[in-house]
């Protein structure tokens, strides 16, 4: 008889008999790891964006214009989007823990290097190193969530993880500007390195390995149960036996793009992250300095407060509600949990995100500084709902391949690098109203194929087949 949850539905996955199975861990240990991987993901956008309110100061210090200075953030974003293609296959073989600890050290080194640099080239190179590191830090989050939690818990837990991802840049903006104004732009980089060093120390003792094989043959013959200390420091013992790194492992993420249930959400999420999170992060300093004569500190506060409020409110409407909808629909259909139930909240994202973009474009420079910020809050409210739905949906569709789909979402965030090159130039040519309306229209159009998944997703998944790799996880 399969084990069931409190609701009476079978647990997915079924827990093994071993106490070191992550789904069997005590609640405090699961939460400790969840908060840590969430904070790792938080520190990615944080390190990327902490200097953004001080871009004018950075430009003056390096002798370049503010647009060119913003490209240093672009270099970090690109690197952060690409390195998970290297780190993720390593986490599937050698474990989540050692790869993450190495990535944290890279992030710290890049931050210190950026602060110590005296030239634009030096900042550019070290920002890329910083981005390469935080890309690795962000590559383990969804994998760990799926390693530890049952399917009926993943909506809420994924939502908690996503709120960390979304708010890293927002919190960075809150004090990055004030710090830059008080101590200079170099300290924006130093503070990122200092803050990132704290979870490294914590992870040494509170981040046990979550990689665990669910292969039936392996579990049937397994006899040794790891202790907590072994899950921390027994590097070889935490690896899955008889698994070796192969060149093909580095292409598995691209292989997932043949599945509509991955590709369509990937495209939508990429554009959503670009227009809702990155667009204001890299343009607000220039725009608010131009129209409202604000300095770095107030600009950071405007950006951080508006986006943080919107994302927190969005999560109140996302995680647990997603799990509740899944539970109710499963009860109505003899316990069958279709991943498409996760998408039932997603239309809200298609309403609020374009609306927020349009409000910002229509009001910036035409009204006081507050109405555009309301638009930012509305947009990120929709982003939080959409991100939670999409993360949980893809995880439910392809749980063993969650690391690879997580890489694609990281790539999506990396692809947002193009927006600084086009946003303000387009606005100067056709006005902020029409430029931001164009972005809103593109984003809404990208949602329509995702909406089709609500009705056609199951049929398309069956037709596309199931990936053959990582079935042991």
Tab-separated table of C-alpha atoms in Angstrom:
chain	number	residue	atom	x	y	z
A	1	UNK	CA	0.000	0.000	0.000
A	2	UNK	CA	1.433	3.412	-0.942
A	3	UNK	CA	1.909	5.938	1.832
A	4	UNK	CA	-0.560	8.824	1.722
A	5	UNK	CA	-0.591	12.464	2.786
A	6	UNK	CA	-2.997	13.916	5.358
A	7	UNK	CA	-5.431	14.558	2.512
A	8	UNK	CA	-5.569	10.830	1.706
A	9	UNK	CA	-3.787	11.142	-1.651
A	10	UNK	CA	-0.671	9.003	-2.334
A	11	UNK	CA	2.667	10.654	-1.591
A	12	UNK	CA	4.723	11.523	-4.669
A	13	UNK	CA	7.481	10.420	-4.579
A	14	UNK	CA	7.050	7.483	-2.245
A	15	UNK	CA	9.615	7.796	0.576
A	16	UNK	CA	12.231	5.102	1.019
A	17	UNK	CA	12.972	3.305	4.306
A	18	UNK	CA	16.155	5.317	4.878
A	19	UNK	CA	16.308	8.260	7.275
A	20	UNK	CA	18.907	10.003	5.090
A	21	UNK	CA	16.390	10.143	2.229
A	22	UNK	CA	15.770	13.915	1.944
A	23	UNK	CA	11.978	13.492	1.891
A	24	UNK	CA	12.320	11.724	5.272
A	25	UNK	CA	14.380	14.473	6.875
A	26	UNK	CA	12.874	16.291	9.870
A	27	UNK	CA	11.001	19.459	9.038
A	28	UNK	CA	13.635	21.766	10.560
A	29	UNK	CA	16.334	20.329	8.301
A	30	UNK	CA	14.238	20.726	5.157
A	31	UNK	CA	13.418	24.317	6.070
A	32	UNK	CA	17.049	25.074	6.872
A	33	UNK	CA	18.117	23.894	3.418
A	34	UNK	CA	15.182	25.619	1.694
A	35	UNK	CA	16.018	28.966	3.299
A	36	UNK	CA	19.681	28.544	2.392
A	37	UNK	CA	19.140	27.697	-1.279
A	38	UNK	CA	16.598	30.507	-1.413
A	39	UNK	CA	19.182	32.890	-0.003
A	40	UNK	CA	21.786	31.606	-2.470
A	41	UNK	CA	19.332	32.446	-5.253
A	42	UNK	CA	18.593	35.806	-3.611
A	43	UNK	CA	22.294	36.660	-3.672
A	44	UNK	CA	22.503	36.199	-7.443
A	45	UNK	CA	20.300	39.155	-8.404
A	46	UNK	CA	21.556	40.960	-5.282
A	47	UNK	CA	25.186	40.852	-6.414
A	48	UNK	CA	24.110	41.675	-9.933
A	49	UNK	CA	22.002	44.709	-9.011
A	50	UNK	CA	23.509	46.237	-5.872
A	51	UNK	CA	25.504	48.750	-7.908
A	52	UNK	CA	22.640	49.705	-10.235
A	53	UNK	CA	21.415	52.757	-8.260
A	54	UNK	CA	25.037	53.969	-8.254
A	55	UNK	CA	25.619	53.551	-11.983
A	56	UNK	CA	26.035	57.302	-12.428
A	57	UNK	CA	28.735	57.248	-9.727
A	58	UNK	CA	30.341	54.193	-11.330
A	59	UNK	CA	30.336	55.935	-14.704
A	60	UNK	CA	32.032	59.026	-13.254
A	61	UNK	CA	34.593	56.892	-11.442
A	62	UNK	CA	35.524	54.917	-14.557
A	63	UNK	CA	35.274	57.797	-17.014
A	64	UNK	CA	32.438	56.354	-19.125
A	65	UNK	CA	28.788	57.279	-19.676
A	66	UNK	CA	26.032	55.722	-17.550
A	67	UNK	CA	24.788	53.474	-20.357
A	68	UNK	CA	28.256	51.998	-20.808
A	69	UNK	CA	28.556	51.606	-17.041
A	70	UNK	CA	25.315	49.598	-17.020
A	71	UNK	CA	26.965	47.042	-19.297
A	72	UNK	CA	29.018	45.845	-16.315
A	73	UNK	CA	25.750	44.515	-14.907
A	74	UNK	CA	25.077	42.977	-18.303
A	75	UNK	CA	28.357	41.041	-18.182
A	76	UNK	CA	27.424	39.574	-14.799
A	77	UNK	CA	23.959	38.634	-16.047
A	78	UNK	CA	25.337	36.888	-19.144
A	79	UNK	CA	27.869	34.901	-17.121
A	80	UNK	CA	25.214	33.999	-14.562
A	81	UNK	CA	22.995	32.662	-17.311
A	82	UNK	CA	25.677	30.517	-18.942
A	83	UNK	CA	27.602	28.899	-16.092
A	84	UNK	CA	24.680	26.743	-14.861
A	85	UNK	CA	25.165	24.709	-18.046
A	86	UNK	CA	28.504	23.698	-16.527
A	87	UNK	CA	27.589	23.585	-12.856
A	88	UNK	CA	24.326	21.643	-13.099
A	89	UNK	CA	25.752	18.442	-14.645
A	90	UNK	CA	28.379	18.555	-11.905
A	91	UNK	CA	25.702	18.795	-9.196
A	92	UNK	CA	23.964	15.714	-10.613
A	93	UNK	CA	27.167	13.664	-10.327
A	94	UNK	CA	29.227	15.136	-7.497
A	95	UNK	CA	26.372	16.557	-5.440
A	96	UNK	CA	24.608	19.854	-4.800
A	97	UNK	CA	26.744	20.767	-1.784
A	98	UNK	CA	30.376	20.821	-3.061
A	99	UNK	CA	29.498	22.579	-6.310
A	100	UNK	CA	27.494	25.215	-4.466
A	101	UNK	CA	30.284	25.926	-1.981
A	102	UNK	CA	32.753	26.380	-4.851
A	103	UNK	CA	30.334	28.720	-6.651
A	104	UNK	CA	29.941	30.843	-3.516
A	105	UNK	CA	33.716	31.294	-3.321
A	106	UNK	CA	33.763	32.411	-6.975
A	107	UNK	CA	31.045	34.960	-6.242
A	108	UNK	CA	32.960	36.369	-3.279
A	109	UNK	CA	36.184	36.596	-5.296
A	110	UNK	CA	34.412	38.403	-8.137
A	111	UNK	CA	32.845	40.926	-5.772
A	112	UNK	CA	36.149	41.724	-4.077
A	113	UNK	CA	37.834	41.997	-7.458
A	114	UNK	CA	35.224	44.434	-8.777
A	115	UNK	CA	35.612	46.660	-5.740
A	116	UNK	CA	39.394	46.636	-6.060
A	117	UNK	CA	39.404	47.382	-9.810
A	118	UNK	CA	40.401	50.824	-11.034
A	119	UNK	CA	39.543	50.450	-14.731
A	120	UNK	CA	36.463	49.647	-16.759
A	121	UNK	CA	38.119	46.502	-18.131
A	122	UNK	CA	38.951	45.312	-14.636
A	123	UNK	CA	35.399	45.815	-13.415
A	124	UNK	CA	34.025	44.084	-16.513
A	125	UNK	CA	36.180	40.968	-16.046
A	126	UNK	CA	35.561	40.628	-12.325
A	127	UNK	CA	31.844	41.259	-12.763
A	128	UNK	CA	31.806	38.334	-15.184
A	129	UNK	CA	33.574	36.199	-12.557
A	130	UNK	CA	31.039	37.315	-9.973
A	131	UNK	CA	28.208	36.397	-12.338
A	132	UNK	CA	29.747	33.018	-13.102
A	133	UNK	CA	29.763	32.286	-9.389
A	134	UNK	CA	26.234	33.376	-8.596
A	135	UNK	CA	25.005	31.459	-11.640
A	136	UNK	CA	26.290	28.346	-9.902
A	137	UNK	CA	24.677	29.384	-6.619
A	138	UNK	CA	21.328	29.733	-8.377
A	139	UNK	CA	21.587	26.413	-10.205
A	140	UNK	CA	20.739	24.188	-7.222
A	141	UNK	CA	17.563	25.738	-5.818
A	142	UNK	CA	14.777	23.961	-7.671
A	143	UNK	CA	16.750	20.714	-7.568
A	144	UNK	CA	16.954	20.846	-3.780
A	145	UNK	CA	13.259	21.715	-3.469
A	146	UNK	CA	12.363	18.654	-5.523
A	147	UNK	CA	14.877	16.487	-3.665
A	148	UNK	CA	13.268	17.264	-0.291
A	149	UNK	CA	9.549	17.902	-0.743
A	150	UNK	CA	6.574	15.883	-1.907
A	151	UNK	CA	4.556	16.951	-4.922
A	152	UNK	CA	1.682	18.307	-2.828
A	153	UNK	CA	4.127	20.628	-1.008
A	154	UNK	CA	6.020	21.978	-3.984
A	155	UNK	CA	3.759	24.884	-4.894
A	156	UNK	CA	4.256	26.594	-1.550
A	157	UNK	CA	7.939	25.685	-1.268
A	158	UNK	CA	8.662	26.709	-4.851
A	159	UNK	CA	6.900	29.997	-4.186
A	160	UNK	CA	9.126	30.636	-1.181
A	161	UNK	CA	12.183	29.909	-3.309
A	162	UNK	CA	10.958	32.151	-6.121
A	163	UNK	CA	10.318	35.073	-3.781
A	164	UNK	CA	14.004	34.949	-2.842
A	165	UNK	CA	14.975	34.923	-6.532
A	166	UNK	CA	12.695	37.826	-7.379
A	167	UNK	CA	13.638	40.071	-4.463
A	168	UNK	CA	17.417	39.883	-4.568
A	169	UNK	CA	17.674	42.841	-6.923
A	170	UNK	CA	14.951	44.747	-5.086
A	171	UNK	CA	16.608	44.562	-1.682
A	172	UNK	CA	19.962	45.414	-3.242
A	173	UNK	CA	18.454	48.591	-4.616
A	174	UNK	CA	17.139	49.619	-1.186
A	175	UNK	CA	20.559	50.381	0.227
A	176	UNK	CA	22.926	50.060	-2.739
A	177	UNK	CA	22.288	53.656	-3.705
A	178	UNK	CA	22.689	55.061	-0.203
A	179	UNK	CA	25.853	53.022	0.333
A	180	UNK	CA	27.288	54.174	-2.971
A	181	UNK	CA	26.493	57.800	-2.190
A	182	UNK	CA	28.045	57.559	1.282
A	183	UNK	CA	31.081	55.352	0.674
A	184	UNK	CA	31.521	55.251	-3.103
A	185	UNK	CA	30.595	52.683	-5.735
A	186	UNK	CA	33.393	50.305	-4.705
A	187	UNK	CA	31.569	49.512	-1.480
A	188	UNK	CA	28.531	48.334	-3.432
A	189	UNK	CA	30.721	45.487	-4.639
A	190	UNK	CA	32.420	44.918	-1.300
A	191	UNK	CA	29.129	44.648	0.567
A	192	UNK	CA	27.960	41.962	-1.859
A	193	UNK	CA	31.096	39.936	-1.162
A	194	UNK	CA	30.756	40.398	2.602
A	195	UNK	CA	27.102	39.352	2.690
A	196	UNK	CA	27.776	36.370	0.412
A	197	UNK	CA	30.476	35.109	2.769
A	198	UNK	CA	27.962	34.655	5.605
A	199	UNK	CA	25.902	31.834	4.006
A	200	UNK	CA	29.153	30.135	3.014
A	201	UNK	CA	30.039	29.713	6.685
A	202	UNK	CA	26.481	28.637	7.529
A	203	UNK	CA	26.401	26.125	4.665
A	204	UNK	CA	29.531	24.405	5.917
A	205	UNK	CA	27.483	23.069	8.828
A	206	UNK	CA	23.805	23.351	7.831
A	207	UNK	CA	23.677	22.386	4.149
A	208	UNK	CA	23.693	18.563	3.932
A	209	UNK	CA	23.746	16.842	0.556
A	210	UNK	CA	20.255	16.469	-0.973
A	211	UNK	CA	21.222	14.359	-4.001
A	212	UNK	CA	19.614	10.930	-3.552
A	213	UNK	CA	18.898	8.090	-5.956
A	214	UNK	CA	15.342	6.751	-6.135
A	215	UNK	CA	16.256	3.904	-8.455
A	216	UNK	CA	14.434	0.814	-7.163
A	217	UNK	CA	17.358	-1.562	-7.715
A	218	UNK	CA	19.716	0.772	-5.857
A	219	UNK	CA	17.336	1.165	-2.905
A	220	UNK	CA	16.720	-2.592	-2.719
A	221	UNK	CA	20.424	-3.361	-2.323
A	222	UNK	CA	21.414	-0.316	-0.254
A	223	UNK	CA	22.448	-1.057	3.333
A	224	UNK	CA	24.389	1.959	4.629
A	225	UNK	CA	22.490	4.935	6.043
A	226	UNK	CA	24.522	8.137	6.184
A	227	UNK	CA	24.832	10.175	9.356
A	228	UNK	CA	24.364	13.951	9.355
A	229	UNK	CA	28.143	14.450	9.462
A	230	UNK	CA	28.561	12.143	6.475
A	231	UNK	CA	25.953	14.098	4.508
A	232	UNK	CA	28.087	17.181	5.164
A	233	UNK	CA	31.642	15.970	4.702
A	234	UNK	CA	31.699	12.524	3.057
A	235	UNK	CA	32.199	13.789	-0.475
A	236	UNK	CA	32.546	10.391	-2.148
A	237	UNK	CA	29.841	8.762	-0.046
A	238	UNK	CA	27.317	11.394	-1.115
A	239	UNK	CA	27.782	10.657	-4.809
A	240	UNK	CA	25.348	8.281	-6.495
A	241	UNK	CA	27.242	5.022	-7.208
A	242	UNK	CA	28.201	4.117	-10.766
A	243	UNK	CA	27.377	7.566	-12.150
A	244	UNK	CA	30.121	9.153	-14.225
A	245	UNK	CA	30.282	12.550	-15.857
A	246	UNK	CA	29.898	12.431	-19.621
A	247	UNK	CA	30.092	15.099	-22.284
A	248	UNK	CA	26.447	14.467	-23.204
A	249	UNK	CA	25.387	15.613	-19.724
A	250	UNK	CA	26.239	19.185	-20.687
A	251	UNK	CA	23.635	19.148	-23.486
A	252	UNK	CA	20.721	17.704	-21.507
A	253	UNK	CA	19.298	21.146	-20.778
A	254	UNK	CA	19.037	21.921	-24.480
A	255	UNK	CA	17.398	18.526	-25.032
A	256	UNK	CA	14.554	19.639	-22.760
A	257	UNK	CA	13.646	22.378	-25.229
A	258	UNK	CA	11.963	19.818	-27.483
A	259	UNK	CA	9.125	19.548	-24.957
A	260	UNK	CA	6.398	22.217	-25.323
A	261	UNK	CA	5.743	22.139	-21.574
A	262	UNK	CA	9.287	23.422	-21.103
A	263	UNK	CA	9.885	25.624	-24.136
A	264	UNK	CA	6.720	27.730	-23.934
A	265	UNK	CA	7.079	28.589	-20.217
A	266	UNK	CA	10.803	29.220	-20.782
A	267	UNK	CA	10.085	31.845	-23.451
A	268	UNK	CA	7.385	33.505	-21.366
A	269	UNK	CA	9.508	33.558	-18.214
A	270	UNK	CA	12.508	34.976	-20.080
A	271	UNK	CA	10.504	37.918	-21.377
A	272	UNK	CA	8.720	38.402	-18.050
A	273	UNK	CA	11.990	38.543	-16.121
A	274	UNK	CA	13.472	40.877	-18.727
A	275	UNK	CA	10.675	43.440	-18.805
A	276	UNK	CA	9.557	43.290	-15.172
A	277	UNK	CA	12.793	42.811	-13.232
A	278	UNK	CA	15.790	43.732	-15.363
A	279	UNK	CA	14.297	46.630	-17.333
A	280	UNK	CA	13.674	48.832	-14.275
A	281	UNK	CA	16.872	47.645	-12.592
A	282	UNK	CA	19.123	48.928	-15.369
A	283	UNK	CA	17.117	51.954	-16.546
A	284	UNK	CA	15.584	53.538	-13.442
A	285	UNK	CA	18.799	55.262	-12.334
A	286	UNK	CA	19.108	57.031	-15.676
A	287	UNK	CA	15.369	57.739	-16.046
A	288	UNK	CA	14.780	59.077	-12.529
A	289	UNK	CA	17.970	61.134	-12.620
A	290	UNK	CA	16.810	62.636	-15.916
A	291	UNK	CA	13.175	63.350	-15.033
A	292	UNK	CA	13.196	63.779	-11.254
A	293	UNK	CA	16.830	64.789	-10.560
A	294	UNK	CA	17.155	62.047	-7.946
A	295	UNK	CA	20.420	60.804	-6.519
A	296	UNK	CA	21.564	57.233	-6.081
A	297	UNK	CA	20.064	56.713	-2.604
A	298	UNK	CA	16.480	57.810	-3.325
A	299	UNK	CA	16.522	55.959	-6.648
A	300	UNK	CA	17.498	52.748	-4.898
A	301	UNK	CA	14.757	53.210	-2.319
A	302	UNK	CA	12.146	53.852	-5.021
A	303	UNK	CA	13.154	50.744	-6.925
A	304	UNK	CA	13.544	48.452	-3.939
A	305	UNK	CA	10.403	49.373	-2.009
A	306	UNK	CA	8.018	49.238	-4.965
A	307	UNK	CA	9.297	45.930	-6.310
A	308	UNK	CA	9.554	44.241	-2.917
A	309	UNK	CA	5.981	45.150	-1.982
A	310	UNK	CA	4.668	43.863	-5.304
A	311	UNK	CA	6.488	40.543	-5.144
A	312	UNK	CA	5.548	39.817	-1.518
A	313	UNK	CA	1.888	40.485	-2.260
A	314	UNK	CA	2.182	38.287	-5.344
A	315	UNK	CA	3.446	35.353	-3.319
A	316	UNK	CA	0.449	35.609	-0.986
A	317	UNK	CA	-1.653	34.825	-4.058
A	318	UNK	CA	0.590	32.125	-5.506
A	319	UNK	CA	2.267	29.315	-3.562
A	320	UNK	CA	-0.314	27.884	-1.168
A	321	UNK	CA	-3.155	28.710	-3.526
A	322	UNK	CA	-1.389	26.701	-6.236
A	323	UNK	CA	-1.167	23.699	-3.884
A	324	UNK	CA	-4.827	24.152	-2.898
A	325	UNK	CA	-5.963	24.167	-6.531
A	326	UNK	CA	-3.881	21.051	-7.186
A	327	UNK	CA	-5.468	19.328	-4.164
A	328	UNK	CA	-9.034	20.291	-5.104
A	329	UNK	CA	-8.675	19.248	-8.738
A	330	UNK	CA	-7.018	15.956	-7.748
A	331	UNK	CA	-9.895	15.203	-5.380
A	332	UNK	CA	-12.330	15.813	-8.246
A	333	UNK	CA	-10.403	13.466	-10.565
A	334	UNK	CA	-9.800	10.366	-8.418
A	335	UNK	CA	-6.487	11.570	-7.020
A	336	UNK	CA	-4.889	12.315	-10.402
A	337	UNK	CA	-2.601	15.345	-10.126
A	338	UNK	CA	-2.196	16.866	-13.580
A	339	UNK	CA	0.668	19.371	-13.813
A	340	UNK	CA	-1.585	21.658	-15.840
A	341	UNK	CA	-3.533	22.461	-12.670
A	342	UNK	CA	-0.507	24.544	-11.675
A	343	UNK	CA	-1.231	26.917	-14.557
A	344	UNK	CA	-4.723	27.882	-13.449
A	345	UNK	CA	-3.387	31.015	-11.722
A	346	UNK	CA	-1.127	32.024	-14.608
A	347	UNK	CA	-3.689	34.243	-16.429
A	348	UNK	CA	-3.283	36.709	-13.560
A	349	UNK	CA	0.334	37.191	-14.597
A	350	UNK	CA	-0.734	37.967	-18.169
A	351	UNK	CA	-2.960	40.748	-16.844
A	352	UNK	CA	-0.831	42.367	-14.159
A	353	UNK	CA	2.574	42.312	-15.853
A	354	UNK	CA	1.588	44.124	-19.076
A	355	UNK	CA	-0.598	46.501	-17.061
A	356	UNK	CA	2.326	47.429	-14.829
A	357	UNK	CA	4.612	48.031	-17.805
A	358	UNK	CA	2.052	50.273	-19.501
A	359	UNK	CA	1.419	52.282	-16.324
A	360	UNK	CA	5.132	52.957	-15.935
A	361	UNK	CA	5.615	54.039	-19.545
A	362	UNK	CA	2.501	56.213	-19.572
A	363	UNK	CA	3.323	58.086	-16.358
A	364	UNK	CA	7.107	58.414	-16.116
A	365	UNK	CA	8.147	62.007	-16.774
A	366	UNK	CA	4.490	63.067	-17.058
A	367	UNK	CA	3.480	62.818	-13.399
A	368	UNK	CA	5.211	62.715	-10.041
A	369	UNK	CA	7.662	59.949	-9.274
A	370	UNK	CA	5.148	57.726	-7.421
A	371	UNK	CA	2.734	56.604	-10.222
A	372	UNK	CA	5.503	54.899	-12.242
A	373	UNK	CA	6.510	53.023	-9.084
A	374	UNK	CA	2.937	51.797	-8.706
A	375	UNK	CA	3.293	50.378	-12.197
A	376	UNK	CA	6.490	48.585	-11.172
A	377	UNK	CA	4.752	47.074	-8.127
A	378	UNK	CA	1.812	45.863	-10.205
A	379	UNK	CA	4.140	44.313	-12.755
A	380	UNK	CA	6.234	42.400	-10.227
A	381	UNK	CA	3.036	41.249	-8.491
A	382	UNK	CA	2.222	39.460	-11.733
A	383	UNK	CA	5.800	38.209	-12.129
A	384	UNK	CA	5.712	36.520	-8.728
A	385	UNK	CA	2.478	34.704	-9.552
A	386	UNK	CA	3.706	33.701	-12.996
A	387	UNK	CA	7.121	32.525	-11.784
A	388	UNK	CA	5.644	30.340	-9.048
A	389	UNK	CA	3.168	28.763	-11.466
A	390	UNK	CA	5.792	28.071	-14.130
A	391	UNK	CA	8.447	26.689	-11.786
A	392	UNK	CA	5.963	24.336	-10.106
A	393	UNK	CA	4.399	23.297	-13.420
A	394	UNK	CA	7.659	22.278	-15.074
A	395	UNK	CA	8.853	20.524	-11.911
A	396	UNK	CA	5.649	18.487	-11.823
A	397	UNK	CA	5.956	17.640	-15.520
A	398	UNK	CA	9.595	16.522	-15.411
A	399	UNK	CA	10.681	16.045	-11.799
A	400	UNK	CA	13.872	14.001	-12.515
A	401	UNK	CA	14.965	16.648	-15.021
A	402	UNK	CA	14.362	19.594	-12.669
A	403	UNK	CA	18.086	20.532	-12.623
A	404	UNK	CA	18.082	20.874	-16.413
A	405	UNK	CA	14.877	22.910	-16.549
A	406	UNK	CA	16.269	25.092	-13.769
A	407	UNK	CA	19.292	25.755	-15.979
A	408	UNK	CA	16.981	26.974	-18.726
A	409	UNK	CA	15.302	29.406	-16.343
A	410	UNK	CA	18.737	30.687	-15.338
A	411	UNK	CA	19.544	31.048	-19.025
A	412	UNK	CA	16.313	32.985	-19.440
A	413	UNK	CA	17.459	35.441	-16.804
A	414	UNK	CA	20.819	35.659	-18.557
A	415	UNK	CA	19.208	36.409	-21.910
A	416	UNK	CA	17.770	39.581	-20.418
A	417	UNK	CA	21.187	41.158	-21.045
A	418	UNK	CA	19.923	42.737	-24.267
A	419	UNK	CA	17.446	45.125	-22.664
A	420	UNK	CA	19.938	47.874	-21.656
A	421	UNK	CA	21.027	48.102	-25.274
A	422	UNK	CA	17.555	48.833	-26.625
A	423	UNK	CA	15.226	50.222	-23.940
A	424	UNK	CA	16.295	53.837	-23.517
A	425	UNK	CA	17.341	54.143	-27.154
A	426	UNK	CA	13.889	52.991	-28.265
A	427	UNK	CA	12.233	55.337	-25.774
A	428	UNK	CA	14.258	58.289	-27.059
A	429	UNK	CA	13.098	57.457	-30.562
A	430	UNK	CA	9.366	56.743	-30.058
A	431	UNK	CA	8.735	57.950	-26.436
A	432	UNK	CA	8.520	55.998	-23.203
A	433	UNK	CA	4.792	55.488	-23.672
A	434	UNK	CA	5.118	53.585	-26.925
A	435	UNK	CA	8.374	51.837	-26.060
A	436	UNK	CA	6.943	50.388	-22.855
A	437	UNK	CA	3.640	49.600	-24.578
A	438	UNK	CA	5.641	47.602	-27.133
A	439	UNK	CA	7.284	45.625	-24.335
A	440	UNK	CA	3.876	44.967	-22.750
A	441	UNK	CA	2.428	43.737	-26.050
A	442	UNK	CA	5.364	41.371	-26.605
A	443	UNK	CA	4.946	39.951	-23.111
A	444	UNK	CA	1.199	39.420	-23.471
A	445	UNK	CA	1.691	37.688	-26.818
A	446	UNK	CA	4.257	35.367	-25.220
A	447	UNK	CA	1.655	34.234	-22.684
A	448	UNK	CA	-0.863	32.980	-25.250
A	449	UNK	CA	1.009	29.701	-25.982
A	450	UNK	CA	1.311	29.136	-22.211
A	451	UNK	CA	-2.445	29.570	-21.914
A	452	UNK	CA	-2.840	26.857	-24.544
A	453	UNK	CA	-0.992	24.468	-22.217
A	454	UNK	CA	-3.886	24.645	-19.749
A	455	UNK	CA	-6.100	22.851	-22.276
A	456	UNK	CA	-3.587	21.053	-24.531
A	457	UNK	CA	-0.583	20.541	-22.274
A	458	UNK	CA	-1.363	16.961	-21.246
A	459	UNK	CA	-1.921	15.870	-24.843
A	460	UNK	CA	1.298	17.542	-25.984
A	461	UNK	CA	3.294	15.975	-23.131
A	462	UNK	CA	2.102	12.491	-24.047
A	463	UNK	CA	2.894	13.059	-27.722
A	464	UNK	CA	6.393	14.372	-26.917
A	465	UNK	CA	7.299	11.387	-24.733
A	466	UNK	CA	9.393	11.308	-21.568
A	467	UNK	CA	13.106	12.153	-21.219
A	468	UNK	CA	15.237	9.065	-20.698
A	469	UNK	CA	17.985	10.580	-18.537
A	470	UNK	CA	18.058	11.029	-14.737
A	471	UNK	CA	15.198	8.617	-14.118
A	472	UNK	CA	17.046	7.453	-11.018
A	473	UNK	CA	16.365	10.781	-9.270
